Coordinates of C-alpha atoms and ligand atoms in Angstrom, one line a residue:
M131 CA 5.5 -11.1 29.6
A132 CA 6.1 -8.9 26.6
D133 CA 4.2 -5.6 26.7
L134 CA 3.2 -4.9 23.1
S135 CA 1.4 -1.7 24.1
A136 CA 4.7 -0.4 25.2
I137 CA 6.0 -0.9 21.7
S138 CA 3.1 1.0 20.3
E139 CA 3.6 3.9 22.8
N140 CA 7.3 4.1 22.0
V141 CA 6.6 4.1 18.2
V142 CA 4.2 7.0 18.8
G143 CA 6.8 8.8 20.9
G144 CA 9.4 8.2 18.2
K145 CA 11.8 6.4 20.7
A146 CA 13.7 4.2 18.2
D147 CA 16.1 2.8 20.8
K148 CA 13.3 1.7 23.1
V149 CA 11.3 0.2 20.3
Q150 CA 14.4 -1.8 19.2
E151 CA 14.9 -3.0 22.8
L152 CA 11.3 -4.0 23.3
V153 CA 11.0 -5.8 20.0
K154 CA 14.1 -7.8 20.7
E155 CA 12.7 -8.7 24.2
A156 CA 9.4 -9.8 22.8
L157 CA 11.1 -12.0 20.2
E158 CA 13.3 -13.5 22.9
E159 CA 10.2 -14.3 24.9
G160 CA 8.9 -16.2 22.0
V161 CA 6.1 -13.8 20.9
D162 CA 5.2 -14.4 17.2
A163 CA 6.8 -11.9 14.8
L164 CA 3.4 -11.2 13.1
T165 CA 1.8 -10.5 16.5
I166 CA 4.6 -8.0 17.4
L167 CA 4.2 -6.4 14.1
N168 CA 0.4 -6.0 14.1
D169 CA -0.3 -5.5 17.9
G170 CA 2.9 -3.4 18.5
L171 CA 4.4 -1.6 15.6
V172 CA 1.4 -1.2 13.2
K173 CA -0.9 -0.2 16.1
G174 CA 1.6 2.6 17.0
M175 CA 1.5 3.9 13.4
D176 CA -2.3 3.9 13.5
V177 CA -2.3 6.0 16.6
I178 CA 0.2 8.5 15.2
G179 CA -1.8 8.7 12.0
E180 CA -4.9 9.6 13.9
K181 CA -3.1 12.2 15.9
F182 CA -1.7 13.7 12.7
R183 CA -5.1 13.9 11.2
N184 CA -6.4 15.6 14.3
Y185 CA -3.5 18.1 14.4
E186 CA -2.3 16.7 17.7
V187 CA 1.2 16.0 16.1
Y188 CA 2.8 17.6 13.1
L189 CA 5.1 16.3 10.4
P190 CA 8.3 16.1 12.5
G191 CA 6.4 13.9 15.0
L192 CA 5.3 11.6 12.1
I193 CA 8.8 11.4 10.8
V194 CA 10.4 10.3 14.1
A195 CA 7.5 7.8 14.7
A196 CA 8.1 6.3 11.2
R197 CA 11.8 6.0 11.9
A198 CA 11.1 4.2 15.2
M199 CA 8.7 1.8 13.3
K200 CA 11.3 1.1 10.7
T201 CA 13.9 0.3 13.4
G202 CA 11.6 -2.2 14.9
L203 CA 10.6 -3.7 11.5
A204 CA 14.3 -4.2 10.6
I205 CA 14.7 -6.4 13.7
L206 CA 11.5 -8.3 12.9
K207 CA 12.2 -8.8 9.2
P208 CA 14.4 -12.0 9.5
S209 CA 11.6 -13.6 11.6
L210 CA 9.0 -12.7 9.0
S211 CA 11.1 -14.1 6.3
T212 CA 11.7 -17.7 7.4
S213 CA 10.5 -19.7 4.5
E214 CA 13.0 -22.2 3.1
A215 CA 11.2 -23.2 -0.1
K216 CA 11.8 -20.7 -2.9
S217 CA 9.2 -20.4 -5.6
S218 CA 10.1 -19.5 -9.1
V219 CA 7.5 -16.7 -9.2
K220 CA 9.1 -13.3 -9.6
I221 CA 7.5 -10.2 -8.0
A222 CA 8.5 -6.6 -8.5
I223 CA 7.0 -4.4 -5.8
G224 CA 7.1 -0.7 -5.2
T225 CA 5.4 2.4 -3.9
V226 CA 4.0 4.3 -6.9
Q227 CA 5.3 7.5 -8.4
G228 CA 4.9 10.6 -6.2
D229 CA 4.4 8.6 -3.0
T230 CA 7.2 8.1 -0.4
H231 CA 5.3 6.0 2.1
D232 CA 7.1 2.7 2.2
I233 CA 6.5 1.1 5.6
G234 CA 3.5 -0.9 4.6
K235 CA 5.1 -1.8 1.3
N236 CA 8.2 -3.0 3.1
I237 CA 6.0 -5.3 5.3
V238 CA 4.3 -6.7 2.2
S239 CA 7.6 -7.2 0.5
A240 CA 9.1 -9.0 3.6
M241 CA 6.0 -11.3 3.9
L242 CA 6.1 -12.2 0.2
E243 CA 9.7 -13.0 0.5
G244 CA 9.0 -15.0 3.7
A245 CA 6.4 -17.0 1.7
G246 CA 9.2 -18.0 -0.7
F247 CA 8.6 -15.7 -3.7
Q248 CA 11.5 -14.0 -5.5
V249 CA 10.9 -10.4 -4.6
K250 CA 12.5 -7.4 -6.1
D251 CA 11.8 -4.3 -4.0
L252 CA 11.9 -1.2 -6.2
G253 CA 11.6 1.2 -3.3
F254 CA 9.3 4.2 -3.4
D255 CA 8.4 6.9 -6.0
V256 CA 8.5 4.2 -8.7
S257 CA 7.6 5.4 -12.2
P258 CA 5.3 3.4 -14.6
E259 CA 8.4 3.1 -16.9
K260 CA 10.3 1.3 -14.2
F261 CA 7.6 -1.2 -13.5
V262 CA 7.3 -1.8 -17.3
S263 CA 11.1 -2.4 -17.6
E264 CA 10.9 -4.9 -14.6
I265 CA 8.4 -6.9 -16.7
K266 CA 10.2 -6.6 -20.0
E267 CA 13.8 -6.9 -18.8
G268 CA 13.4 -8.3 -15.3
G269 CA 10.8 -11.0 -16.1
A270 CA 8.5 -10.0 -13.3
Q271 CA 5.3 -12.1 -13.3
I272 CA 3.7 -10.0 -10.6
V273 CA 3.8 -6.3 -10.2
G274 CA 2.8 -5.1 -6.8
M275 CA 1.9 -1.4 -6.3
S276 CA 1.4 0.4 -3.0
A277 CA 0.0 3.9 -2.5
L278 CA -0.9 5.8 0.7
V279 CA -1.9 9.2 -0.5
T280 CA -5.2 9.2 -2.3
T281 CA -4.1 11.4 -5.2
N282 CA -1.2 9.1 -5.9
M283 CA -3.5 6.2 -6.6
L284 CA -3.8 7.6 -10.1
S285 CA -0.3 6.5 -10.7
M286 CA -1.5 2.9 -10.3
K287 CA -3.9 3.5 -13.2
D288 CA -1.1 5.2 -15.2
T289 CA 1.2 2.2 -14.6
I290 CA -1.4 -0.3 -15.8
E291 CA -2.0 1.8 -18.9
A292 CA 1.8 1.9 -19.5
I293 CA 1.9 -1.9 -19.1
V294 CA -0.9 -2.3 -21.7
E295 CA 0.8 0.2 -24.1
A296 CA 4.1 -1.7 -23.8
G297 CA 2.3 -4.8 -24.9
V298 CA 3.1 -6.9 -21.9
R299 CA -0.2 -6.9 -20.0
D300 CA -0.7 -10.6 -20.7
K301 CA 2.7 -11.4 -19.1
V302 CA 2.0 -10.1 -15.7
K303 CA -0.5 -10.0 -12.8
V304 CA -1.0 -6.7 -11.2
I305 CA -1.8 -6.4 -7.5
I306 CA -2.4 -3.3 -5.5
G307 CA -2.8 -2.2 -1.9
G308 CA -2.4 0.6 0.6
A309 CA -4.7 2.3 3.1
P310 CA -6.9 4.3 0.6
V311 CA -7.0 1.5 -2.0
T312 CA -10.1 -0.7 -2.4
Q313 CA -11.2 -3.7 -4.3
E314 CA -13.6 -1.4 -6.2
Y315 CA -10.7 0.7 -7.3
A316 CA -8.7 -2.3 -8.3
D317 CA -11.6 -3.5 -10.5
R318 CA -12.0 0.0 -12.0
I319 CA -8.4 0.3 -13.1
G320 CA -8.2 -3.3 -14.3
A321 CA -5.8 -4.7 -11.6
D322 CA -5.8 -8.4 -11.1
G323 CA -6.2 -8.2 -7.4
Y324 CA -6.3 -6.1 -4.2
A325 CA -5.1 -7.0 -0.8
E326 CA -6.0 -5.2 2.4
D327 CA -2.8 -6.2 4.3
A328 CA 0.4 -8.2 4.0
V329 CA -1.0 -11.6 5.0
S330 CA -3.8 -11.2 2.4
A331 CA -1.2 -10.1 -0.2
V332 CA 0.5 -13.4 0.2
E333 CA -2.8 -15.3 -0.1
L334 CA -3.7 -13.3 -3.2
V335 CA -0.4 -14.1 -4.9
R336 CA -0.9 -17.8 -4.1
E337 CA -4.4 -17.7 -5.5
L338 CA -3.3 -16.0 -8.7
F339 CA -0.7 -18.7 -9.3
G340 CA -3.0 -21.6 -8.2
F341 CA -1.0 -22.5 -5.1
S342 CA -3.0 -23.7 -2.1
V343 CA -3.6 -20.9 0.3
Ligands
LIG604 CO1 2.0 10.4 5.5 N1 0.1 10.6 5.1 N2 2.3 12.0 4.5 N3 3.8 10.2 6.1 N4 1.3 9.1 6.7 C1 -0.8 9.4 5.6 C2 -1.0 8.3 4.5 C3 -2.2 10.2 5.9 C4 -3.4 9.3 5.8 C5 -2.1 10.9 7.3 C6 -3.3 11.6 7.7 O1 -3.7 12.6 7.2 N5 -4.0 11.0 8.6 C7 -2.1 11.3 4.8 C8 -2.7 11.0 3.4 C9 -4.1 11.7 3.2 C10 -4.7 11.2 2.0 O2 -4.2 11.2 0.9 N6 -5.9 10.7 2.2 C11 -0.6 11.6 4.7 C12 0.0 12.7 4.2 C13 -1.0 13.9 3.9 C14 1.4 12.9 4.0 C15 2.1 14.1 3.5 C16 1.5 14.8 2.2 C17 2.3 15.1 4.6 C18 2.9 16.4 4.2 O3 4.0 16.5 3.7 N7 2.2 17.4 4.6 C19 3.5 13.5 3.1 C20 3.4 12.8 1.7 C21 4.7 12.5 1.1 C22 4.6 11.8 -0.2 O4 4.3 10.6 -0.2 N8 4.7 12.5 -1.3 C23 3.6 12.4 4.2 C24 4.8 11.9 4.7 C25 4.8 11.0 5.7 C26 6.1 10.6 6.4 C27 7.4 10.7 5.6 C28 6.3 11.5 7.6 C29 5.8 9.1 6.9 C30 6.1 8.0 5.9 C31 7.4 7.3 6.3 C32 7.7 6.1 5.4 O5 6.8 5.4 5.0 N9 8.9 5.9 5.1 C33 4.2 9.2 6.9 C34 3.4 8.3 7.7 C35 4.2 7.4 8.6 C36 2.0 8.3 7.6 C37 1.0 7.4 8.4 C38 0.9 8.1 9.8 C39 1.3 6.0 8.6 C40 1.5 5.2 7.3 C41 2.0 3.8 7.7 O6 3.2 3.6 7.7 N10 1.1 3.0 8.2 C42 -0.3 7.6 7.5 C43 -1.6 7.6 8.3 C44 -2.2 6.2 8.3 O7 -2.2 5.4 7.3 N11 -2.7 5.8 9.5 C45 0.0 8.8 6.7 C46 1.5 1.6 8.7 C47 1.6 0.6 7.6 C48 1.9 -0.7 8.2 O8 0.3 0.5 7.0 O9 1.0 1.6 4.9 O10 -1.4 1.1 5.3 P1 0.0 0.7 5.5 O11 0.3 -0.7 4.9 C49 -0.6 -1.8 5.1 C50 -1.8 -2.0 4.2 O12 -2.2 -0.8 3.6 C51 -1.3 -3.0 3.2 O13 -0.4 -3.8 3.9 C52 0.3 -3.1 4.8 C53 0.7 -3.9 6.0 O14 -0.5 -4.5 6.6 N12 -0.6 -2.6 2.0 C54 -0.6 -3.3 0.9 C55 0.2 -1.5 1.7 N13 0.8 -1.6 0.5 C56 0.3 -2.7 0.0 C57 0.5 -3.3 -1.3 C58 -0.1 -4.5 -1.6 C59 -1.0 -5.1 -0.7 C60 -1.2 -4.5 0.5 O15 0.0 -5.1 -2.8 C61 1.1 -4.7 -3.6

């Protein structure tokens, strides 16, 4: 029986090889990819985040844990993205300017892709101008922004303002998320929606486009 707590522990310990092995084993045993993600990998990141906040680990520890998480996520990704039906909805998603945290954004991106949407992942540290050009030139109908550092949330506001200034606000729905982000903040900056996690992000996009959830 797959031991998902061992996956969390090895994420915390930054043991990428072990994480890779355990994630593969769990998949082979038929454990659902989303369960492995939430109860194994994400749980490990929560633990390391708490330790970082309490000065029990420092930046190098955080970096190796993030690397281990990403190794596991890479193995899970094909199982998270299993949808056959492709929707015509185009989504441009990225972590906002100044912010390099991309693990959560990568999960949201994979889940949206898995749900059949056409996702363009812009990576991290994405400028407002880049988002605007994805709407104007790339035809994005949804812009998804992620932020993990509280001060970088301001870049979400700046991006919405840039979209308004470029005259394309009516062409796009803006959705935001990330650990410090809230529905209240989304309302305040004029975003069309907020999602707490990747599953809710998929539901939100479906709702915004009138698909059944
Ligand atoms: Co950083 N970091 N980090 N970090 N880091 C946090 C965010 C922090 C809370 C840690 C802490 O103090 N406890 C803190 C921010 C404090 C604050 O602002 N309130 C912090 C800090 C301070 C920093 C640095 C400044 C540290 C330094 O240099 N001194 C630095 C900042 C660099 C920068 O961005 N400019 C930094 C760097 C790093 C690493 C590079 C080491 C690494 C990131 C690696 C990477 O992403 N490639 C890292 C990590 C790993 C973390 C923690 C531990 C974990 C983040 C994570 O991956 N969580 C984090 C503490 C924490 O959050 N517990 C922390 C797992 C992930 C699955 O969850 O990203 O929340 P999350 O995504 C979820 C939801 O939020 C949601 O769905 C996802 C899946 O369910 N979601 C969306 C996310 N985006 C969404 C978009 C949507 C919808 C939903 O719609 C578009």
